[in-house]
PDB file of C-alpha atoms in Angstrom:
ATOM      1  CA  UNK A  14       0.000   0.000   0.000  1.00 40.00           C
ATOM      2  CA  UNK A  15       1.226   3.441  -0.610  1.00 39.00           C
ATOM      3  CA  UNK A  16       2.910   5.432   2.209  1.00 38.00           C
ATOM      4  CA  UNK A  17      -0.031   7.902   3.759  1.00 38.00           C
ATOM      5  CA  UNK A  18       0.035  11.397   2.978  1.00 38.00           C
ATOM      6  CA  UNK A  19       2.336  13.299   5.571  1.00 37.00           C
ATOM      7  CA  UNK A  20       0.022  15.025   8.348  1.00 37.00           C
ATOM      8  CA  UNK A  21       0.119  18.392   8.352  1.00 38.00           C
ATOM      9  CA  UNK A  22       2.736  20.138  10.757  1.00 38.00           C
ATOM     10  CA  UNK A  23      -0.182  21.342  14.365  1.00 33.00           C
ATOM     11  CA  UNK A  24       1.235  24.787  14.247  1.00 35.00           C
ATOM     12  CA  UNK A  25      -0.260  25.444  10.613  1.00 36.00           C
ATOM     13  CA  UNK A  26      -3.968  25.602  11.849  1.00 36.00           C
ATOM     14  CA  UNK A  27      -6.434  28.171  11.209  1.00 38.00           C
ATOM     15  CA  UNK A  28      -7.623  30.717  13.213  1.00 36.00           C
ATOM     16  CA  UNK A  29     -10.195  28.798  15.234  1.00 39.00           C
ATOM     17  CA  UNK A  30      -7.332  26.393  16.051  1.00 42.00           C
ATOM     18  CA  UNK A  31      -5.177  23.447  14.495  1.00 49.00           C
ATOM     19  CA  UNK A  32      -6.504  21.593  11.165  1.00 56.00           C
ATOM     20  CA  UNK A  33      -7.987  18.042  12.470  1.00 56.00           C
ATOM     21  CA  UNK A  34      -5.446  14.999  11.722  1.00 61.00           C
ATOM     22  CA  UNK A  35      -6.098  13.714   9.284  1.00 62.00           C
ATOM     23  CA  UNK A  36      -5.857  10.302  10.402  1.00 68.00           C
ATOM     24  CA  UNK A  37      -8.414  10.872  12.675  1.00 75.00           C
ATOM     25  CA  UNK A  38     -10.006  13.630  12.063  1.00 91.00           C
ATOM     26  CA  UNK A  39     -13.731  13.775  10.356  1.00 97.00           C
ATOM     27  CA  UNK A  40     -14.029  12.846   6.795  1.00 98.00           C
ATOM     28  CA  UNK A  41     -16.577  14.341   4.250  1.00 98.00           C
ATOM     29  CA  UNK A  42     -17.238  13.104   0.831  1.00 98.00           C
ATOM     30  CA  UNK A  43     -18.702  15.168  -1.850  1.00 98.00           C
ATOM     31  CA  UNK A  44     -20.301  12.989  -4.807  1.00 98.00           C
ATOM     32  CA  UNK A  45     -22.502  14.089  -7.239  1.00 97.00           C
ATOM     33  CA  UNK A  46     -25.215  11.074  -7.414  1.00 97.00           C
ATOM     34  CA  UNK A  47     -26.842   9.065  -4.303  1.00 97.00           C
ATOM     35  CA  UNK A  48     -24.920   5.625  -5.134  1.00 96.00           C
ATOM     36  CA  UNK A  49     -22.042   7.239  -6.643  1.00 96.00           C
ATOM     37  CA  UNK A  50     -19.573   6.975  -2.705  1.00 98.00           C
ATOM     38  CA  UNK A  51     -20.824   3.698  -2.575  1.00 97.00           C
ATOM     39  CA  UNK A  52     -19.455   2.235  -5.619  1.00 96.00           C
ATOM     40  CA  UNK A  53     -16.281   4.554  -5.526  1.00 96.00           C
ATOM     41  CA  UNK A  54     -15.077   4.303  -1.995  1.00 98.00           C
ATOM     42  CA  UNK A  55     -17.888   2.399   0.029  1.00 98.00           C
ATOM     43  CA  UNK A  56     -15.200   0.343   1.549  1.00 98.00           C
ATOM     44  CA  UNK A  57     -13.135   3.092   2.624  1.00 98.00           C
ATOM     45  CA  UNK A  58     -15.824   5.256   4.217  1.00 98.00           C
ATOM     46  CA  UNK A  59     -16.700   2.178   6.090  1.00 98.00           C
ATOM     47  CA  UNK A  60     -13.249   1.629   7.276  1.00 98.00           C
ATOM     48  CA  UNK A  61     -12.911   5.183   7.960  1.00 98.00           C
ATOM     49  CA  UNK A  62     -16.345   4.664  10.580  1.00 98.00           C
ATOM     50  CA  UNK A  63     -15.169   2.129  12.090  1.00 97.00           C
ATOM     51  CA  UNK A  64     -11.648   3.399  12.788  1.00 96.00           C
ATOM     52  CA  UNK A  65     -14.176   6.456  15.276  1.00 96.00           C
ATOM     53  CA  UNK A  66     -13.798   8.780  12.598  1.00 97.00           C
ATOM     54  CA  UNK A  67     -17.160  10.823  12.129  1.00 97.00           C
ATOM     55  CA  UNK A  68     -18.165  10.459   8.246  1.00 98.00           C
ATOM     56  CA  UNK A  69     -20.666  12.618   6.750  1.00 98.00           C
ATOM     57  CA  UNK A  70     -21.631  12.122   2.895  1.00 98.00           C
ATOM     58  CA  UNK A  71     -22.943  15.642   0.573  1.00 98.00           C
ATOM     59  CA  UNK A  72     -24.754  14.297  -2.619  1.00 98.00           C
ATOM     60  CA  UNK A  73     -24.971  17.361  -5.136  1.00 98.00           C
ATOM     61  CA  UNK A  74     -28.085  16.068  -6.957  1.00 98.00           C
ATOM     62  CA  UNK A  75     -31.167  14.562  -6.183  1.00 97.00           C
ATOM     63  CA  UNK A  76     -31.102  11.769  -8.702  1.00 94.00           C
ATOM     64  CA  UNK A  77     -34.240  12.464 -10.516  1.00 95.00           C
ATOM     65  CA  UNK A  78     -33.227  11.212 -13.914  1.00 95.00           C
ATOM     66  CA  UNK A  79     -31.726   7.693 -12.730  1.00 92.00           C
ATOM     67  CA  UNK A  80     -34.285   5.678 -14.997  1.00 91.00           C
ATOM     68  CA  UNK A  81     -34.518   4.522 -18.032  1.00 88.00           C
ATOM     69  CA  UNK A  82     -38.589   3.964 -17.584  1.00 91.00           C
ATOM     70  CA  UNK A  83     -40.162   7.426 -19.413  1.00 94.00           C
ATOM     71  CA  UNK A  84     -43.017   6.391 -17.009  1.00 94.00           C
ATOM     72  CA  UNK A  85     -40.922   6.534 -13.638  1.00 94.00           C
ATOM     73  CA  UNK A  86     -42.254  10.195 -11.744  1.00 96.00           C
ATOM     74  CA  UNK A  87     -38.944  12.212 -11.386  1.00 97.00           C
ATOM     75  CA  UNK A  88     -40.270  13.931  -8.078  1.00 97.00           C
ATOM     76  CA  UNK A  89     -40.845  10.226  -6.689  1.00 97.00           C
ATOM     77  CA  UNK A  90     -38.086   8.629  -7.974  1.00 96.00           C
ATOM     78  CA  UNK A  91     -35.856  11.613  -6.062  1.00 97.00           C
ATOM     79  CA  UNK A  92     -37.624  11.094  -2.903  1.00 97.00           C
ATOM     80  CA  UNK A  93     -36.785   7.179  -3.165  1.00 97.00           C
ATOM     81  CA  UNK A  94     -32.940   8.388  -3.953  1.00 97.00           C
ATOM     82  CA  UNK A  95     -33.089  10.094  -0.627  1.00 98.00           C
ATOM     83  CA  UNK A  96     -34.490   7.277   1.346  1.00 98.00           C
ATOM     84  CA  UNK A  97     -31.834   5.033  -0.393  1.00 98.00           C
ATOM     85  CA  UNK A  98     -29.379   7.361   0.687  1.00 98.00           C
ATOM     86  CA  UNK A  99     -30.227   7.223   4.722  1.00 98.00           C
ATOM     87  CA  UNK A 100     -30.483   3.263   4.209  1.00 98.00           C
ATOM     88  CA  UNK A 101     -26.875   2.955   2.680  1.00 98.00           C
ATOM     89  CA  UNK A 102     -25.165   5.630   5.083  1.00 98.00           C
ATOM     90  CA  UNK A 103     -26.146   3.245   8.017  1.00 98.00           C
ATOM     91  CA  UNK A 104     -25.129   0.473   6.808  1.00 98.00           C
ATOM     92  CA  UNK A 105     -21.409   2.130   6.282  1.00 98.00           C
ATOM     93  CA  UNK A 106     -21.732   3.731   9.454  1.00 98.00           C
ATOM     94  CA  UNK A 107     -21.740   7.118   8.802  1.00 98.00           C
ATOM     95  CA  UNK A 108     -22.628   9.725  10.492  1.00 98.00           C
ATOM     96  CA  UNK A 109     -24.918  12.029   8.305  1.00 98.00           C
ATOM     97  CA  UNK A 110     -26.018  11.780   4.588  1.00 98.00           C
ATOM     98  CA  UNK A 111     -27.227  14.988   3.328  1.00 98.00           C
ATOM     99  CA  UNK A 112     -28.862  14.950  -0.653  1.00 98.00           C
ATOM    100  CA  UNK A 113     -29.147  18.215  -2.503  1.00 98.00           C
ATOM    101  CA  UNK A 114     -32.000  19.262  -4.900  1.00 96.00           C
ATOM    102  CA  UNK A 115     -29.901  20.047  -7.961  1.00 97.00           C
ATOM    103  CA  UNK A 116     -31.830  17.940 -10.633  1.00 97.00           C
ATOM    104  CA  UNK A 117     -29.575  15.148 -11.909  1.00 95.00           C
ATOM    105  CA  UNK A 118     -27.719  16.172 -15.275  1.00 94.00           C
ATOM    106  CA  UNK A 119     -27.762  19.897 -14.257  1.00 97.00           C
ATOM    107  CA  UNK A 120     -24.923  20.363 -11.826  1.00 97.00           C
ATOM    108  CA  UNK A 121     -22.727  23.116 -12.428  1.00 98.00           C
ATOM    109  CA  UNK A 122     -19.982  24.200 -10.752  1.00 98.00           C
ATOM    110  CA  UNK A 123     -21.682  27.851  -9.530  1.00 98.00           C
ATOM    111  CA  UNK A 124     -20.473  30.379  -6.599  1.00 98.00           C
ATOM    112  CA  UNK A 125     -23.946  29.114  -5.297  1.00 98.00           C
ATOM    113  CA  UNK A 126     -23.029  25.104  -5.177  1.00 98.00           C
ATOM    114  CA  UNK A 127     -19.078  25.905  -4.024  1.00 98.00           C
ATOM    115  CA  UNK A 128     -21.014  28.167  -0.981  1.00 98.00           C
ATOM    116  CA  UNK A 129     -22.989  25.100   0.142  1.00 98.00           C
ATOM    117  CA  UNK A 130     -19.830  22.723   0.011  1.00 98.00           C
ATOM    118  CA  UNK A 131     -17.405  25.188   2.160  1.00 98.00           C
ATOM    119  CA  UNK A 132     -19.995  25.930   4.052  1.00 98.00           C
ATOM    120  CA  UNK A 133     -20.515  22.373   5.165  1.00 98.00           C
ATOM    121  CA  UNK A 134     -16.721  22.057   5.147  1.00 98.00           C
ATOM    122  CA  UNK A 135     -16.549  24.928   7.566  1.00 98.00           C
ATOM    123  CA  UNK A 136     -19.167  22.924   9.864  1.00 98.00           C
ATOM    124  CA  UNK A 137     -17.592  20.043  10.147  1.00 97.00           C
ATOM    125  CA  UNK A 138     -14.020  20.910  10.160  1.00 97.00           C
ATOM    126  CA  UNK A 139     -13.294  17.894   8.135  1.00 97.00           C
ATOM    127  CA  UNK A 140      -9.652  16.306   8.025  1.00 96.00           C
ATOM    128  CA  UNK A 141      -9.793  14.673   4.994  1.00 97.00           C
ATOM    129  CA  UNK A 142     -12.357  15.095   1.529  1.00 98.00           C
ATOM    130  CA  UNK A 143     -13.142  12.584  -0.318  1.00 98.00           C
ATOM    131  CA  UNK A 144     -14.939  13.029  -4.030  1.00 98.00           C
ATOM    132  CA  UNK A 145     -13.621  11.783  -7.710  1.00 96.00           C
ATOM    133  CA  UNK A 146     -11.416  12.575 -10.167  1.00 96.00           C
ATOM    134  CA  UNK A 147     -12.474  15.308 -12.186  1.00 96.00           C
ATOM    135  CA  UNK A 148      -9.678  14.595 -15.034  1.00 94.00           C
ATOM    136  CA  UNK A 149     -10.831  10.788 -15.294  1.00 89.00           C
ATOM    137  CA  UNK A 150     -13.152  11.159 -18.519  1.00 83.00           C
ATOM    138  CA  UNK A 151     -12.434   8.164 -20.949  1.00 90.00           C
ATOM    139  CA  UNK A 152     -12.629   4.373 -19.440  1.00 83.00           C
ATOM    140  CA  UNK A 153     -10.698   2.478 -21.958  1.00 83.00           C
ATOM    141  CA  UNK A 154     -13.165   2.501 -25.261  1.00 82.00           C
ATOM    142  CA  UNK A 155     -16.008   1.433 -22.949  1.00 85.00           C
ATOM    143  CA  UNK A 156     -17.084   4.375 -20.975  1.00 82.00           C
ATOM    144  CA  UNK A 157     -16.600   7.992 -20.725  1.00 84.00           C
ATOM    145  CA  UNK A 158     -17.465   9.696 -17.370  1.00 78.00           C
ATOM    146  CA  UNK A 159     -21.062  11.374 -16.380  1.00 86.00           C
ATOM    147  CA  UNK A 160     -21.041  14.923 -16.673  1.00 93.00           C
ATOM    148  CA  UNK A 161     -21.863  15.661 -12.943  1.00 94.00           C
ATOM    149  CA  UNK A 162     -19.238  13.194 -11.978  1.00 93.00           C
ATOM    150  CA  UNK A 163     -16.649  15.634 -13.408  1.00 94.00           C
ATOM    151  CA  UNK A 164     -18.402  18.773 -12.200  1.00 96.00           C
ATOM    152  CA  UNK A 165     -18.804  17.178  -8.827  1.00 97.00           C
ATOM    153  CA  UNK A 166     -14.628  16.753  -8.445  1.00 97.00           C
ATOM    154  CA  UNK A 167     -13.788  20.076  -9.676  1.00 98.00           C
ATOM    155  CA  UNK A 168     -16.468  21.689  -7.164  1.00 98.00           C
ATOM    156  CA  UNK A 169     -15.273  19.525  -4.627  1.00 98.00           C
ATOM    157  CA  UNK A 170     -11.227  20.778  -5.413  1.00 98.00           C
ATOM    158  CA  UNK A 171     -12.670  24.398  -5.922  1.00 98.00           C
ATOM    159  CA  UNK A 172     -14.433  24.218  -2.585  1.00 98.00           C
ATOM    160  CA  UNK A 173     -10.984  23.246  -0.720  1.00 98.00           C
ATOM    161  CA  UNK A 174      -8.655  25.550  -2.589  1.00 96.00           C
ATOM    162  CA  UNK A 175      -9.276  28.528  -3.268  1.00 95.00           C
ATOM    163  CA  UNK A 176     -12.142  28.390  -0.621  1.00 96.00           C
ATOM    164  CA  UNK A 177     -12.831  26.799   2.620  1.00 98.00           C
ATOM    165  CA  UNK A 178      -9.395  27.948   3.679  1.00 97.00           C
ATOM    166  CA  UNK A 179      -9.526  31.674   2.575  1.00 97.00           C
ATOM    167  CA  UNK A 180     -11.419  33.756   4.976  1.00 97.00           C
ATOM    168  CA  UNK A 181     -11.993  36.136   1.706  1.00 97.00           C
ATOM    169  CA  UNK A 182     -14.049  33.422  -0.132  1.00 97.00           C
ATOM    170  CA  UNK A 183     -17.883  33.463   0.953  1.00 97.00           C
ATOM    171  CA  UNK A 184     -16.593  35.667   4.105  1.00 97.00           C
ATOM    172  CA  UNK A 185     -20.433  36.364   4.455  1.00 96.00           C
ATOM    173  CA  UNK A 186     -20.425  32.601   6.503  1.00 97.00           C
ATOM    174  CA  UNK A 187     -17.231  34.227   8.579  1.00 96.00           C
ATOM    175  CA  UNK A 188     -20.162  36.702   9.778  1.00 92.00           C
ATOM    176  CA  UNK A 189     -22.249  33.845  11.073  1.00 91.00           C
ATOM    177  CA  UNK A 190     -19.926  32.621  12.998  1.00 94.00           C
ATOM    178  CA  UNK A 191     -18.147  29.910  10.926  1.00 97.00           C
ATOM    179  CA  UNK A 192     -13.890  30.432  10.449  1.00 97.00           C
ATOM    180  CA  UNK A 193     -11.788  29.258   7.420  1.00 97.00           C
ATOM    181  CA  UNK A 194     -10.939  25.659   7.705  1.00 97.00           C
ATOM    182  CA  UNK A 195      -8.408  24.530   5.216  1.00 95.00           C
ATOM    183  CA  UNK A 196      -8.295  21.120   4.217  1.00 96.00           C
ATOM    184  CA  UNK A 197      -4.723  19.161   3.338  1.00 95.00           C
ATOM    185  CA  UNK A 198      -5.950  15.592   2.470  1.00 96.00           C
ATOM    186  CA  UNK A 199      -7.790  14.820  -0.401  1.00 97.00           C
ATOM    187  CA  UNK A 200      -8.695  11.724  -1.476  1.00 98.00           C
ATOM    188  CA  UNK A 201     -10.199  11.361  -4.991  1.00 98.00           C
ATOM    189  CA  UNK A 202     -11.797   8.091  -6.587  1.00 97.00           C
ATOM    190  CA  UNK A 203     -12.169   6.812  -9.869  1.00 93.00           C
ATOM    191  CA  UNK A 204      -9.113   8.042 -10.754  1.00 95.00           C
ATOM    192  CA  UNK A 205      -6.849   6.991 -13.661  1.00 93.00           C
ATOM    193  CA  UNK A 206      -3.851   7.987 -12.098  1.00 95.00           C
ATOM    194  CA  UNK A 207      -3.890   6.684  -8.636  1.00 97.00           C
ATOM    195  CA  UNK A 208      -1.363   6.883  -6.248  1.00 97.00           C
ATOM    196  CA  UNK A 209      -2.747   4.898  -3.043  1.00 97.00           C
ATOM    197  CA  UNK A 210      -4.380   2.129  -2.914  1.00 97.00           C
ATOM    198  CA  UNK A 211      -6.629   1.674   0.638  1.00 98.00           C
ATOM    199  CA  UNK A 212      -6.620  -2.277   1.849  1.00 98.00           C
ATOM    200  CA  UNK A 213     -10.529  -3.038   2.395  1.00 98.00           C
ATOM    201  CA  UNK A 214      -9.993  -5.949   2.851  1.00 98.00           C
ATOM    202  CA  UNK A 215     -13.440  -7.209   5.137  1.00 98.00           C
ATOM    203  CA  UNK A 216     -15.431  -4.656   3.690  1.00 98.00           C
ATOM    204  CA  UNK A 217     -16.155  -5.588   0.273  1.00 98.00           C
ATOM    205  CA  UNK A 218     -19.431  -7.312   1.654  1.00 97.00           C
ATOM    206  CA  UNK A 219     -20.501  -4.021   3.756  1.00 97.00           C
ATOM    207  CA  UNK A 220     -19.977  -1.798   0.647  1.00 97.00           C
ATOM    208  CA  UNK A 221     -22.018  -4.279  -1.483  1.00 96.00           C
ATOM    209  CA  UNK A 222     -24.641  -4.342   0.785  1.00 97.00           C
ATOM    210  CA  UNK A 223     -25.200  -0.404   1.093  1.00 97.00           C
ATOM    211  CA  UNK A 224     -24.982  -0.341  -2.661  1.00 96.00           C
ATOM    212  CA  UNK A 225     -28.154  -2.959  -2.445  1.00 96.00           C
ATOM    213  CA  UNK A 226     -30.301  -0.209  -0.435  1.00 96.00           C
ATOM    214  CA  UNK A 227     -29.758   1.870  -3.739  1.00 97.00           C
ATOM    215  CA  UNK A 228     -32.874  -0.279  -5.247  1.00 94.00           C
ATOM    216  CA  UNK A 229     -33.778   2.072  -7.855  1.00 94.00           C
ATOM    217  CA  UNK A 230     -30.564   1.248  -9.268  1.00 92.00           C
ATOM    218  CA  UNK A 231     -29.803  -2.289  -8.716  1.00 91.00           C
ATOM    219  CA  UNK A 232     -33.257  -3.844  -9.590  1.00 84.00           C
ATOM    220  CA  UNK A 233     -32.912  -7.250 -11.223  1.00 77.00           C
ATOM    221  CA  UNK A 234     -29.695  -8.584 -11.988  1.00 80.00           C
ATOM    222  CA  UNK A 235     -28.034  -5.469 -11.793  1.00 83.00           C
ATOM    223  CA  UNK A 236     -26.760  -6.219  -8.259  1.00 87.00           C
ATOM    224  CA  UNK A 237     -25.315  -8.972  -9.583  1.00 88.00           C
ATOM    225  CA  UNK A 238     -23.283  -7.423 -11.624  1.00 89.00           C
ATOM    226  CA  UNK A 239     -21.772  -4.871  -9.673  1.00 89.00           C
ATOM    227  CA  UNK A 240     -20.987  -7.557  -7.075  1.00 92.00           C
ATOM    228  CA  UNK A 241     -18.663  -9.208  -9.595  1.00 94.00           C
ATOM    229  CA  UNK A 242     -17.406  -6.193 -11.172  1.00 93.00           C
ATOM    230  CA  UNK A 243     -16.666  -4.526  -7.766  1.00 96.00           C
ATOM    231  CA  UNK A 244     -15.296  -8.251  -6.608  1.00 97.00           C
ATOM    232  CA  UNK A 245     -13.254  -8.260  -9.593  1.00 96.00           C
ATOM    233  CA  UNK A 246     -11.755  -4.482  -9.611  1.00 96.00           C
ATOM    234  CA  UNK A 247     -11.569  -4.619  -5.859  1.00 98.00           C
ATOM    235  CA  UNK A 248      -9.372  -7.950  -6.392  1.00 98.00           C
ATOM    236  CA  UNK A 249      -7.476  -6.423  -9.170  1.00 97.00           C
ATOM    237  CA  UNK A 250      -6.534  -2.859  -7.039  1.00 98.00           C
ATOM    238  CA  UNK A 251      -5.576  -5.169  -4.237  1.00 98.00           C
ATOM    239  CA  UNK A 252      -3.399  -7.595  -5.889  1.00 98.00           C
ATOM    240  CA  UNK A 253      -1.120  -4.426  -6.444  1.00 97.00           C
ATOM    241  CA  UNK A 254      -0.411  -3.776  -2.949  1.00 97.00           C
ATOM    242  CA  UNK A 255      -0.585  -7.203  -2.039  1.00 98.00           C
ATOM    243  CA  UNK A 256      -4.280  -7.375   0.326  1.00 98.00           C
ATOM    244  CA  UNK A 257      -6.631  -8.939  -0.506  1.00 98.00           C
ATOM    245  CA  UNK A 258      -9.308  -5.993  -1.508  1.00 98.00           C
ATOM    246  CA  UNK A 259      -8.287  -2.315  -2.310  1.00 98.00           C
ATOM    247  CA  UNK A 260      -9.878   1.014  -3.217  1.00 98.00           C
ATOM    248  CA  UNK A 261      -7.435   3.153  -5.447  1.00 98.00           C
ATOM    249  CA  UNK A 262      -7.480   7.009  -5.288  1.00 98.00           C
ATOM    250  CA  UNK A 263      -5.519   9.846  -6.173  1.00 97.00           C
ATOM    251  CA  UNK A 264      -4.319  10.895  -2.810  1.00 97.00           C
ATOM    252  CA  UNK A 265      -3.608  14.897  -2.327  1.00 96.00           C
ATOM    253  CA  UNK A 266      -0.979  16.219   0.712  1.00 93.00           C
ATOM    254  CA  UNK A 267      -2.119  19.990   0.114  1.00 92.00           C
ATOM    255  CA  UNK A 268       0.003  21.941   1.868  1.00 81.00           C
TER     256      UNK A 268
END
């Protein structure tokens, strides 16, 4: 496994004291669709909870076009997206799950969006962010990536630096009481240049089984599927750092 990201040195904190470790600090991960954490880095947000470190997941759209039925009611099928949110955050163990109303397909990396995210990062004082790659586009000759998946990294990058940090960026939320909180690790999945790889080894099954509670997504033998594909890539990641299972991710020590 790749050697962890240095912590940052206790006398760099901000003003309302030193930046949390990042080893144990809280961890918030910014994705732009309800099951998107799950299949990216399920098994490291659960091994993250049960290490004691408080995880809190920010979903940037409601999921309102994840159908391929014309018939399915968009306002319905976001509501389900939301319950099937909760369900798979307590599975992994995590301590909040907040969904956004953006509708899905229209995120766009706004002043308004980037306010929300280092405003939340500003709440929780999070150690580390987790998101995805914004630069991963084209999967081999198979795939290229969702639109919102690429918006979601770069707001999630834009909302750490230049943002949460700088008390000149949304310094209206200063005025309510919250202080700049910059944030030094960054984890980001999906990535085609990875440089960690996170042994999950004993949580493949939990991060399979919150992916389940996504049923809008995984109805009929699509849960099949992802098991082996996630069994398979998980295998694959791992097999490079010599566990068992692994999660890869571009791994940021911002200093």
């Amino acid at each position: 496994m790749a050697d962890p990201a240095p912590a940052p040195d206790p006398d760099d904190g901000d003003e309302a004291g030193a930046q949390p470790d990042p080893v144990a600090g809280p961890v918030l991960a910014v994705f732009a669709h309800p099951d998107d954490a799950d299949i990216g880095c399920g098994g490291t947000l659960a091994k993250f909870a049960d290490a004691g470190r408080e995880v809190h997941l920010l979903i940037l759209t409601n999921g309102d076009r994840g159908s391929g039925d014309a018939a399915v009611d968009r306002t319905e099928l976001a509501a389900m997206r939301r319950a099937e949110t909760q369900a798979s955050a307590a599975v992994l163990g995590l301590a909040s799950a907040t969904v956004l109303d953006t509708h899905d397909g229209e995120l766009d990396n706004t002043p308004e969006i980037r306010a929300r995210v280092v405003r939340t990062i500003r709440e929780l004082r999070p150690g580390t962010l987790v998101s995805c790659d914004p630069t991963a586009v084209f999967f081999e000759n198979k795939y290229y990536n969702h639109a919102d998946h690429r918006v979601a990294g770069w707001i999630a990058l834009d909302s750490v630096f230049p943002g949460s940090g700088n008390p000149h960026f949304f310094a209206d939320q200063l005025a309510s009481g919250l202080e700049a909180c910059p944030v030094y690790d960054v984890w980001l999945s999906w990535s085609q240049e990875p440089n960690h790889r996170e042994d999950i080894t004993g949580f493949l099954p939990r991060k399979i089984e919150a992916l389940s509670r996504h049923v809008s997504q995984v109805e009929g033998n699509l849960l099949g599927f992802f098991e082996d594909w996630l069994e398979e890539e998980a295998a694959e990641e791992g097999a490079k750092v010599s566990v068992e299972h692994a999660e890869s991710f571009r791994r940021l020590a911002l200093d």
